[in-house]
XYZ file of C-alpha atoms in Angstrom:
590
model
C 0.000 0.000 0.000
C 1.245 3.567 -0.967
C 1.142 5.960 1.551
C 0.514 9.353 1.123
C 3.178 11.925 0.996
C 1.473 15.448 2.398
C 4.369 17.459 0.747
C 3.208 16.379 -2.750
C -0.008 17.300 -4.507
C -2.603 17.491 -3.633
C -1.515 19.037 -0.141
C 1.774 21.170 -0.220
C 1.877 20.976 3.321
C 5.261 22.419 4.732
C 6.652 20.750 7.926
C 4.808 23.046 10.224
C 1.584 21.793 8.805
C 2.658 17.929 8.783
C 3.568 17.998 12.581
C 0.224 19.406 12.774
C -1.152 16.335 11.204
C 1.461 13.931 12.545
C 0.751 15.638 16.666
C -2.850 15.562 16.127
C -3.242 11.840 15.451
C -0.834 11.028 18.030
C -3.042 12.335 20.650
C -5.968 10.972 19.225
C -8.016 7.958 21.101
C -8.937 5.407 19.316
C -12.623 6.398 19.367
C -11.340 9.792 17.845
C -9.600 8.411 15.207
C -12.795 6.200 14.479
C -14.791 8.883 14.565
C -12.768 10.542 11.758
C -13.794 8.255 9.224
C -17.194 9.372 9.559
C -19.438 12.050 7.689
C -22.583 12.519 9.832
C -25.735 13.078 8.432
C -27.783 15.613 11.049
C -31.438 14.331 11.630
C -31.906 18.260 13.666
C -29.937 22.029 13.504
C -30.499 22.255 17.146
C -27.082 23.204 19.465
C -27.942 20.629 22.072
C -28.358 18.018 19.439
C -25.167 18.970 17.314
C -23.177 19.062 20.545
C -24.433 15.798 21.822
C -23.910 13.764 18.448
C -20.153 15.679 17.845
C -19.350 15.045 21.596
C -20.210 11.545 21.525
C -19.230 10.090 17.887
C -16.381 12.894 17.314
C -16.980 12.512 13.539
C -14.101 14.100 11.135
C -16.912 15.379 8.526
C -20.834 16.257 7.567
C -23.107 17.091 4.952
C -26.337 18.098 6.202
C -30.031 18.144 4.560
C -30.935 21.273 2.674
C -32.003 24.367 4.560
C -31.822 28.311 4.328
C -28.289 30.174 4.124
C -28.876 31.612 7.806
C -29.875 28.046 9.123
C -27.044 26.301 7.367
C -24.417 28.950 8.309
C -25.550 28.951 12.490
C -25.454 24.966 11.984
C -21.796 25.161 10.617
C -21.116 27.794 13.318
C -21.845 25.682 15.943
C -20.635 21.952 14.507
C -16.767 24.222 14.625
C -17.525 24.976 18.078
C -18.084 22.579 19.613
C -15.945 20.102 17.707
C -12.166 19.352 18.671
C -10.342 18.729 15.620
C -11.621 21.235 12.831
C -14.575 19.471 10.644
C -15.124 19.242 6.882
C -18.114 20.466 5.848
C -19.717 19.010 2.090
C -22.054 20.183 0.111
C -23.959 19.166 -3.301
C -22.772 21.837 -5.201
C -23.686 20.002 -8.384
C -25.759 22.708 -10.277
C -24.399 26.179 -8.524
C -24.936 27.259 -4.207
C -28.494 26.362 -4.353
C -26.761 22.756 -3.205
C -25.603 24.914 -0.398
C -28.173 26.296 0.704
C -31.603 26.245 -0.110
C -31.957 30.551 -0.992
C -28.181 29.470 -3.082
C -28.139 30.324 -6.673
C -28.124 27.618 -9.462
C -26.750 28.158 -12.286
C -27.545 25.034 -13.956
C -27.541 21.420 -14.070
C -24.655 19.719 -15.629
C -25.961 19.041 -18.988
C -27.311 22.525 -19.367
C -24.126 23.737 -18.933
C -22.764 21.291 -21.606
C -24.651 22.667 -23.828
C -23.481 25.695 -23.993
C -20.448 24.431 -25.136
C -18.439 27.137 -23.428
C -16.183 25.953 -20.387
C -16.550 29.545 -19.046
C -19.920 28.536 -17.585
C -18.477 25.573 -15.901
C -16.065 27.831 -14.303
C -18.658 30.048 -12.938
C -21.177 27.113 -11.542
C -17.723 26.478 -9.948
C -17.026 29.594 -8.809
C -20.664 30.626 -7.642
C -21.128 27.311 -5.812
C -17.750 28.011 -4.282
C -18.516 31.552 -2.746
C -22.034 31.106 -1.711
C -21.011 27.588 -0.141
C -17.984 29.322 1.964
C -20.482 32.392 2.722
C -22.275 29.365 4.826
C -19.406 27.895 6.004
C -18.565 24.921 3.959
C -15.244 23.857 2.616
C -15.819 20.585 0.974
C -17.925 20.237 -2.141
C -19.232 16.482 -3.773
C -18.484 17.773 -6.727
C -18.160 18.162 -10.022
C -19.624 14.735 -11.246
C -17.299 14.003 -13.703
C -19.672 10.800 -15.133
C -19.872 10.429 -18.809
C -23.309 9.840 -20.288
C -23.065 6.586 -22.973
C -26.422 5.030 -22.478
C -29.958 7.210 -22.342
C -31.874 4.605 -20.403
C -29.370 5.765 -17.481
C -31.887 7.504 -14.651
C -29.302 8.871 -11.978
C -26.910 10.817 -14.557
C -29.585 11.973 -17.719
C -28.956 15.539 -16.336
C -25.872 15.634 -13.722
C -23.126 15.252 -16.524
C -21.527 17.703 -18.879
C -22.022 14.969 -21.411
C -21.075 11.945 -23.482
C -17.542 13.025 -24.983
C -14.275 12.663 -21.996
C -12.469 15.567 -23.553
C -15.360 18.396 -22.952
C -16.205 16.539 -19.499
C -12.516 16.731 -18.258
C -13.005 20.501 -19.624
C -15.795 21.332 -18.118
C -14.795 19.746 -14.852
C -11.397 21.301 -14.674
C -13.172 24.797 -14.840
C -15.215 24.063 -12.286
C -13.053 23.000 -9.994
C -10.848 26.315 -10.900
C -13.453 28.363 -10.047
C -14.868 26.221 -6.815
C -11.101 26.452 -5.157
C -10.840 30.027 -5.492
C -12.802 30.361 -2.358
C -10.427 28.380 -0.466
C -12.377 24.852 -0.905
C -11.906 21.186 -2.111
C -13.994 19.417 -4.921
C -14.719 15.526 -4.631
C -15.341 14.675 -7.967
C -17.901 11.463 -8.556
C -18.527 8.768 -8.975
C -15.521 6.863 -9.301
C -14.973 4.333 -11.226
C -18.042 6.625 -13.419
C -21.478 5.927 -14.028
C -23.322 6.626 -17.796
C -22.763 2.747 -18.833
C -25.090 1.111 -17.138
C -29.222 1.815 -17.272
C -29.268 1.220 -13.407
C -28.869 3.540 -10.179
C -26.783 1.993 -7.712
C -29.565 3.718 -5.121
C -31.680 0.858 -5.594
C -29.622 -1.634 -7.214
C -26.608 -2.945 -8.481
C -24.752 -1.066 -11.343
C -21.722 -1.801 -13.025
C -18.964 0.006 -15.844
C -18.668 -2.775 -18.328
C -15.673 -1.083 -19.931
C -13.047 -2.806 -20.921
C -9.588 -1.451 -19.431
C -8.935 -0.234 -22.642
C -12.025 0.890 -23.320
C -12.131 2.984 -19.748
C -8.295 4.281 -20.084
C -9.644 6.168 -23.136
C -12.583 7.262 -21.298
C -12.996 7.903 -17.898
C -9.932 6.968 -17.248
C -8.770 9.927 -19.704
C -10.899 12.251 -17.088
C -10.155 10.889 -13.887
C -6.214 11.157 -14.424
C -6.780 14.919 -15.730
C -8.789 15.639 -12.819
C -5.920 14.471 -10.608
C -3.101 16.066 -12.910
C -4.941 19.247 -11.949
C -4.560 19.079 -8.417
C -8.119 17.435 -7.287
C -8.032 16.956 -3.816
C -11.065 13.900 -3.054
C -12.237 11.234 -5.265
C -16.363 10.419 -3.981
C -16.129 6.611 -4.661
C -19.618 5.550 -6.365
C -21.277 2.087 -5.526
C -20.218 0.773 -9.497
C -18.739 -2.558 -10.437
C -15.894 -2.502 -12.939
C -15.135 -6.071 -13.439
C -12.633 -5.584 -15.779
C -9.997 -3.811 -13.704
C -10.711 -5.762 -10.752
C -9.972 -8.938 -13.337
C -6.455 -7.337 -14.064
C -5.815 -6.352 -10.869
C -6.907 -9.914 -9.538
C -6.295 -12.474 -11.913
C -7.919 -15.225 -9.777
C -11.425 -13.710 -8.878
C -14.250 -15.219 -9.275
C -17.362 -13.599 -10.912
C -19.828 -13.532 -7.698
C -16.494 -11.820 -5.241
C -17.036 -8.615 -7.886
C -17.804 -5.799 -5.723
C -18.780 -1.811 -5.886
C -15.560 0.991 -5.863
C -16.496 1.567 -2.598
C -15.658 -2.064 -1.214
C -12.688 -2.760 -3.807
C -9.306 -2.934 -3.186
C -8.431 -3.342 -6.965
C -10.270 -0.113 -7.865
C -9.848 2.022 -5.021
C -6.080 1.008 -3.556
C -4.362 -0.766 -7.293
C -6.121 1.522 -9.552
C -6.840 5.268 -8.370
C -4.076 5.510 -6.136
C -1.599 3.043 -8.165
C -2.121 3.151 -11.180
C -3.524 6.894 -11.581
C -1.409 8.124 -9.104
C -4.076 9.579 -6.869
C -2.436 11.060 -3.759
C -5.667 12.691 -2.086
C -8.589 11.551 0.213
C -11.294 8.633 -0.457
C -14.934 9.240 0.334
C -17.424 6.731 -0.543
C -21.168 7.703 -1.629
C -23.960 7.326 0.633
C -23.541 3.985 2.279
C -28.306 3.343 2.582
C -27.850 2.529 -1.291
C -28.460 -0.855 -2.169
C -25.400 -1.163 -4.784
C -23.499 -1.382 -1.122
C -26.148 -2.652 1.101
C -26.912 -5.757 -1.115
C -23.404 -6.673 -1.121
C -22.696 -8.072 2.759
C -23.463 -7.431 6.019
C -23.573 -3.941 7.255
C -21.125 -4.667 10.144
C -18.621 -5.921 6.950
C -19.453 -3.104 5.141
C -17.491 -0.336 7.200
C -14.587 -1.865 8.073
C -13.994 -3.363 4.609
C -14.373 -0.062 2.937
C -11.845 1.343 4.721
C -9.849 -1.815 4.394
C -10.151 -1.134 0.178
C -8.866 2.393 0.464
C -11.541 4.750 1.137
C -10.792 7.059 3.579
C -14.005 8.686 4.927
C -17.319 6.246 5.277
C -20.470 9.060 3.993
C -23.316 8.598 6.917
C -24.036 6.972 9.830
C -27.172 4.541 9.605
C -27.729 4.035 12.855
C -24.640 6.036 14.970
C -24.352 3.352 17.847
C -24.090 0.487 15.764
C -21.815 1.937 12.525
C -19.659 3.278 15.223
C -19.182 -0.086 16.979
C -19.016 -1.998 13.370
C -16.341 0.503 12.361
C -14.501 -0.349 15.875
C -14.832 -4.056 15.919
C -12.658 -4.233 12.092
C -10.367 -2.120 13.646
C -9.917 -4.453 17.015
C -10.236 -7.526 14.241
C -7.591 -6.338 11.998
C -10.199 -5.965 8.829
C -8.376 -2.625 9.480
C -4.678 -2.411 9.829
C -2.881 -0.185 11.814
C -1.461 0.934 8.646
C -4.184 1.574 6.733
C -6.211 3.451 9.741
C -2.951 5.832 9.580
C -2.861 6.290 6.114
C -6.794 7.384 6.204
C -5.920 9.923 8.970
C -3.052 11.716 7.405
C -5.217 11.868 4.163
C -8.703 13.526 6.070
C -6.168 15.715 8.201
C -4.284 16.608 5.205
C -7.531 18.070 3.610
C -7.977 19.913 6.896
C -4.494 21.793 6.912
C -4.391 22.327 2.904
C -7.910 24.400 4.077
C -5.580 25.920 6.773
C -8.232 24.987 9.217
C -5.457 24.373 11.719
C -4.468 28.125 11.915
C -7.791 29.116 12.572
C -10.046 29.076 16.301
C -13.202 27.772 15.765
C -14.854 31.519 15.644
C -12.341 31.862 12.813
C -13.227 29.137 10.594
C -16.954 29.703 10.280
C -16.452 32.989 8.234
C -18.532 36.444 9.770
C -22.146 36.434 9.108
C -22.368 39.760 7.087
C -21.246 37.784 4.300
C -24.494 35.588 3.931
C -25.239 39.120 1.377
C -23.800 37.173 -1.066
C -26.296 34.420 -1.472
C -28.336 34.871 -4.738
C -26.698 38.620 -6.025
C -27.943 39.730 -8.730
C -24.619 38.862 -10.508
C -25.308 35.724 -9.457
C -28.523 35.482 -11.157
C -27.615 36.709 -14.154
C -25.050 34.060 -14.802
C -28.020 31.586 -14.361
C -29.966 33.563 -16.648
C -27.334 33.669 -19.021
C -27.153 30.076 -19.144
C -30.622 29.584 -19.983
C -30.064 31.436 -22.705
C -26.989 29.802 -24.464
C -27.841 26.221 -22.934
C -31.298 25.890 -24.427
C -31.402 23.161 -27.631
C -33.310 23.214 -30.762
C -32.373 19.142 -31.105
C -35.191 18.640 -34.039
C -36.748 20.948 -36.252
C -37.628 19.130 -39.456
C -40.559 19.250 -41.790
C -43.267 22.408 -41.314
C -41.732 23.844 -38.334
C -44.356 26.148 -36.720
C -41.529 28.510 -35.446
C -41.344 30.895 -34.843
C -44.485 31.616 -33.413
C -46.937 33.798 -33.768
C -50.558 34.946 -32.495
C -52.007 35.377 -36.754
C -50.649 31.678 -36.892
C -50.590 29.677 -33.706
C -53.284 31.991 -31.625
C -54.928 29.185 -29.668
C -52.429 26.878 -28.170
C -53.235 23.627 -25.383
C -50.673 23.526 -23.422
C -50.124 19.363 -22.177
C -47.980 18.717 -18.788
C -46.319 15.298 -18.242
C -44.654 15.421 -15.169
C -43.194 13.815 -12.063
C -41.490 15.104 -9.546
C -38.991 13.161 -7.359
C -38.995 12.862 -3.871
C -35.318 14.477 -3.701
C -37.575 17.930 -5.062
C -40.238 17.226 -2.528
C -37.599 17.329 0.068
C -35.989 19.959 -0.771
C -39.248 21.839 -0.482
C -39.557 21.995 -4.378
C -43.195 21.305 -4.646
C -46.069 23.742 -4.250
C -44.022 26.789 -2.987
C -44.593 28.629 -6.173
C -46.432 29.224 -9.360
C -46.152 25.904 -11.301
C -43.942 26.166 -14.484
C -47.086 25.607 -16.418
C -49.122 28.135 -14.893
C -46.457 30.392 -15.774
C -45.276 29.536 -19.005
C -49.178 29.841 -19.916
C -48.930 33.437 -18.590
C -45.501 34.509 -20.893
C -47.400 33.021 -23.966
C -50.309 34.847 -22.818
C -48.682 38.007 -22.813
C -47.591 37.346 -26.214
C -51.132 37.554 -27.470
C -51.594 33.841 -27.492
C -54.955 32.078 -26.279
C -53.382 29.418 -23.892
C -55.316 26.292 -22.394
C -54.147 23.757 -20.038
C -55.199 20.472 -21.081
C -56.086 18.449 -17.926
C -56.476 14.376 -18.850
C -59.054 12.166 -18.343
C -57.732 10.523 -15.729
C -56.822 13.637 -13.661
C -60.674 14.090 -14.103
C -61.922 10.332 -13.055
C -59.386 10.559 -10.072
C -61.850 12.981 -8.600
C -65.031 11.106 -8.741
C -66.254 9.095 -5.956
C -64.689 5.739 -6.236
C -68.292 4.039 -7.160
C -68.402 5.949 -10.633
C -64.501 5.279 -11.291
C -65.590 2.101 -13.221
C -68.003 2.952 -15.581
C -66.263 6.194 -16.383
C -63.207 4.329 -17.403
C -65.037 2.252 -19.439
C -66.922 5.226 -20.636
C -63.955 6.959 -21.401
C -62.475 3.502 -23.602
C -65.645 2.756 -25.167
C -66.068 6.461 -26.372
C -64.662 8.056 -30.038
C -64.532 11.712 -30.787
C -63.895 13.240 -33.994
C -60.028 14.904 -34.707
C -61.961 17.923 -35.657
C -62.462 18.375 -31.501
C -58.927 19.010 -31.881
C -58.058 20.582 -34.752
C -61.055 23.211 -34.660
C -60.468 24.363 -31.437
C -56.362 24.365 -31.697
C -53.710 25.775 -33.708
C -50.721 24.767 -32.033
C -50.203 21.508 -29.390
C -46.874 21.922 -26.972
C -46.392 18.886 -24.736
C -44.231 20.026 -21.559
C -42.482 17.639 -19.685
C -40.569 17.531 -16.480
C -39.928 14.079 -15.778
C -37.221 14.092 -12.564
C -36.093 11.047 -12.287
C -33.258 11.024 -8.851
C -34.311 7.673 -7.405
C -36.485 5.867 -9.556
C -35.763 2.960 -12.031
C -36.502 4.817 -15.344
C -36.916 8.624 -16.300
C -39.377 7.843 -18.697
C -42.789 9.631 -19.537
C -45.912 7.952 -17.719
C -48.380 8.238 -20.434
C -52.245 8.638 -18.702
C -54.368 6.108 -20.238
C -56.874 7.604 -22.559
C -58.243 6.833 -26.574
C -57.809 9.773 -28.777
C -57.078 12.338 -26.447
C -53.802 14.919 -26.376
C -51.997 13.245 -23.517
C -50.075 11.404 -26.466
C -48.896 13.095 -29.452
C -50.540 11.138 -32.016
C -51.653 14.024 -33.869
C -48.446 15.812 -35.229
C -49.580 15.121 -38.921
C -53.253 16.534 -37.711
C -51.579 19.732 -36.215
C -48.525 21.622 -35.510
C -47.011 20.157 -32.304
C -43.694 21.292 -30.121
C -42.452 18.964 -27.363
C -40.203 20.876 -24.678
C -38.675 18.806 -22.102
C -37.767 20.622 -18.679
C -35.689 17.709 -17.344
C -34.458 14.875 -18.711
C -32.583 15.254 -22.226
C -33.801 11.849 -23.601
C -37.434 11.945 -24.366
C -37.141 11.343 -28.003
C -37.501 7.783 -27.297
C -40.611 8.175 -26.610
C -41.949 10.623 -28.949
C -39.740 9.692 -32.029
C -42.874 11.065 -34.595
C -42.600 14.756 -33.014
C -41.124 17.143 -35.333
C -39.910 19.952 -33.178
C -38.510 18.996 -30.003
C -36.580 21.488 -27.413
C -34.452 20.390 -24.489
C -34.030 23.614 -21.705
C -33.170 21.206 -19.176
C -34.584 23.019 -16.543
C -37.990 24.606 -15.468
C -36.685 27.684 -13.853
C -38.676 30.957 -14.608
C -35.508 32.770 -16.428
C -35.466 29.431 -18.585
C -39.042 29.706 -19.340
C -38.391 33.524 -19.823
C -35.391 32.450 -22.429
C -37.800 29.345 -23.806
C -40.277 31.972 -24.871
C -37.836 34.505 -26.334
C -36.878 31.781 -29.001
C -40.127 30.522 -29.342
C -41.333 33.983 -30.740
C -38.512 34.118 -32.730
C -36.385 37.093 -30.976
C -33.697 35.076 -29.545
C -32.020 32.221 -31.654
C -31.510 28.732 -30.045
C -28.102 28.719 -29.602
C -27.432 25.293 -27.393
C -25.471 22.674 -28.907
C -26.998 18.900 -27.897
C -24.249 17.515 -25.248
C -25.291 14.150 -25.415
C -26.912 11.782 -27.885
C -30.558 13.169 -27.271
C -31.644 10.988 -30.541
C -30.785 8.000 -28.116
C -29.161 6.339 -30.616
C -32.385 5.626 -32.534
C -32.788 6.114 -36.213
C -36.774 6.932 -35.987
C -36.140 10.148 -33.699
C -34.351 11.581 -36.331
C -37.197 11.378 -39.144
């Protein structure tokens, strides 16, 4: 096993800060230095609860659950305080602060910012995330995802990468990162070995990078060893097979001992830190999904990850027990005295690179006035200027009703298909505003356009009493209606989806059953018909005969705002497609 040399990169430490390392483990107890290896998960803000859990498990690191700048920052304030040995604090900073804080600014989901095609943008969702995250007093960020999209069945990275080529996602990444570490912070790029091959999300299941070696050198490979070149200090290990490396690595292993990153030595110990050269810290992802639960026994699950190489074990299930299962492969020599070492110096490195060792604890939460920053007006700008270079006129063939116009299109139904995730509903994302349909319905509105919300059939049953669901479904199947119910009353059809999909098996639409009506575009050879998808890049699949089809990626009101503009005509689309959004098909391109 390599052990890490704090003079070299990532850390630069001089010899002040490695006694500082070196001292601080020394006087460690061993429930300390468990307790490093931890990031907590806080079920409650309060200071008695933050004191008691700090106090008691001693944890080296936390990301919390989203909440307001001021909420976040007195958290942080008081996690410093109370804690001995300064703490790493993470955040999601995937898509700009807003992963920071819940009032943070997002600037735009990976793939938006692909599409740009402009690296500048990267840099600034790195450097926004970066000062609104430090305003709250974080220092760690799990990001930038640095996953490469190859298959559009994928559910857990259709949005969260910059997109399917290694050279613009190394780009992209790299700028990000620039700009996150100019406020002093640390990027864990994820999810190592990379996700975008398989169609499943190691959240619920299994999921494995059938690359070959060759096939991943060229690939993420290519990104994860320009990542490091350029000074990355933590790798977030992701809950993905690669059979192939572990194979080289382990010439003997038999299918069924294949595990996830997070509990491999081949991939975490032979081939980031050996082969790639990766000096820095090891995190794995959250250890509740099944791609490591389904694997072994929790109480084999700590120690062995640490055991593999990762440094720092992401959240607690329950404290009491993870803390004794962590201890008990330490007493049982699952982990080494060695190794436990090695994982110290790496988490302690981070802390002095961050010069958290200079600092009290009323220095390293930074003053309060600076919470100003969160969402500026610069700030939202960038986002807005985003929207407008991101969003992607992928097809336009045939007729093409754009732009448009109130003497041509002046009555347009306006079809949802939606579902929000539970991540959204969590975050507080559902019903604290106007609805992106209510309000893209106004903007067209205030074109001059006559605007209808189409609610289905089935949106209408679910309200009857339950005795008269039955017949009205059969009702409903045993009933025609003539096209012209369509076509006289419309001039223009736009089906708007937002179809988030963090969590669930597929990110696919969930047509409503119904016979002839608009929920399915059947009718783009009876009238003109748009399809704009708000989310998920990939919905081409599914409507392969639609003619014009938009991805903005997002349903933010400045992207509606810029959606509009180019509907009308006085903005051109100027978004290059990032990924394969024909999926690969030959019917979505006709």
């Amino acid at each position: 096993m390599a052990r890490v040399d704090l003079k070299a990169k990532p850390y630069y430490l001089d010899d002040e800060a490695i006694k500082w390392v070196k001292d601080t483990i020394d006087s460690m107890t061993i429930e300390e230095k468990i307790g490093q290896l931890f990031v907590n998960m806080g079920s409650s803000r309060t200071e008695e609860y933050l004191t008691d859990v700090v106090t008691k498990y001693k944890f080296g690191a936390v990301r919390y659950n989203p909440g307001t700048a001021k909420e976040v920052y007195d958290q942080n304030r008081i996690l410093q305080k109370v804690s001995k040995i300064p703490m790493l604090i993470a955040a999601n900073t995937e898509a700009g602060g807003n992963g920071a804080c819940t009032d943070g600014t997002e600037i735009g989901l990976e793939v938006k910012v692909g599409a740009t095609n402009d690296a500048k943008y990267a840099y600034e969702m790195g450097r926004v995330s970066g000062i609104e995250a430090a305003a709250v007093g974080c220092n760690w960020s799990f990001a930038p995802i640095v996953d490469i999209n190859r298959n559009w069945r994928n559910p857990i990275i259709s949005s969260r990468t910059f997109g399917d080529d290694p050279d613009r996602v190394l780009e992209f990444s790299k700028a990000y990162m620039k700009g996150f570490m100019e406020s002093n912070m640390v990027c864990a790029m994820k999810h190592f070995p990379g996700d975008g091959i398989d169609e499943r999300d190691q959240h619920l299941s299994n999921s494995v990078n059938t690359y070959s070696c060759e096939e991943w050198d060229e690939t993420f490979g290519k990104v994860y060893k320009g990542m490091i070149d350029a000074g990355v200090h933590t790798v977030m290990a992701g809950h993905i097979m690669m059979p192939a490396y572990q194979k080289f690595f382990n010439p003997s292993m038999k299918p069924e001992e294949t595990m996830p990153a997070t509990l491999c030595k081949e991939l975490i110990t032979d081939l980031l830190r050996g082969k790639l050269g990766f000096n820095g810290m090891v995190v794995t992802d959250a250890s509740h999904m099944v791609g490591m639960t389904a694997m072994m026994k929790r109480s084999d699950i700590l120690p062995n990850a640490i055991a593999a190489g990762c440094d720092m074990f992401l959240f607690f299930n329950d404290p009491d027990e993870d803390f004794e299962y962590m201890m008990n492969g330490y007493k049982n020599g699952v982990i080494t005295e060695e190794r436990l070492q090695d994982a110290l110096e790496r988490i302690l490195g981070v802390k002095a690179y961050l010069g958290l060792h200079k600092k009290t604890a009323e220095e390293i939460t930074p003053p309060e006035e600076g919470l100003s920053v969160i969402g500026s007006e610069e700030f939202k700008a960038i986002a807005r200027e985003v929207s407008d270079k991101a969003i992607t006129l992928v097809k336009n063939i045939g007729d093409s009703p754009l732009p448009l116009s109130p003497e041509k299109h002046k009555r347009i139904l306006l079809v949802p298909q939606e579902k929000e995730s539970a991540f959204a509903l969590m975050a507080g994302g559902a019903g604290k505003k106007e609805s992106y349909i209510d309000y893209l319905k106004n903007k067209l509105e205030a074109e001059g356009f006559e605007v209808t919300i189409y609610e289905s059939a089935i949106d209408k049953i679910a309200k009857l009493p339950k005795e008269e669901v039955g017949q009205a479904m059969k009702n409903m199947y045993a009933g025609k209606a003539p096209i012209t119910n369509i076509t006289d009353n419309y001039d223009l059809i736009i089906q708007v989806a937002y179809v988030d999909s963090l969590c669930a098996t597929v990110q696919r639409i969930e047509w409503k059953l119904s016979k002839g009506t608009p929920d399915m575009p059947w009718y783009v050879h009876e009238l003109p018909t748009i399809f704009i998808s708000l989310c998920c890049p990939f919905h081409l699949a599914d409507v392969p005969q639609v003619k014009t089809y938009i991805n903005a990626y997002d349903k933010n009101n400045h992207t509606l705002d810029a959606l509009v503009e180019k509907l009308v005509g006085r903005s051109e689309f100027k978004g290059i497609d990032p990924v394969d959004s024909f999926c690969g098909l030959p019917d979505t391109r006709w």
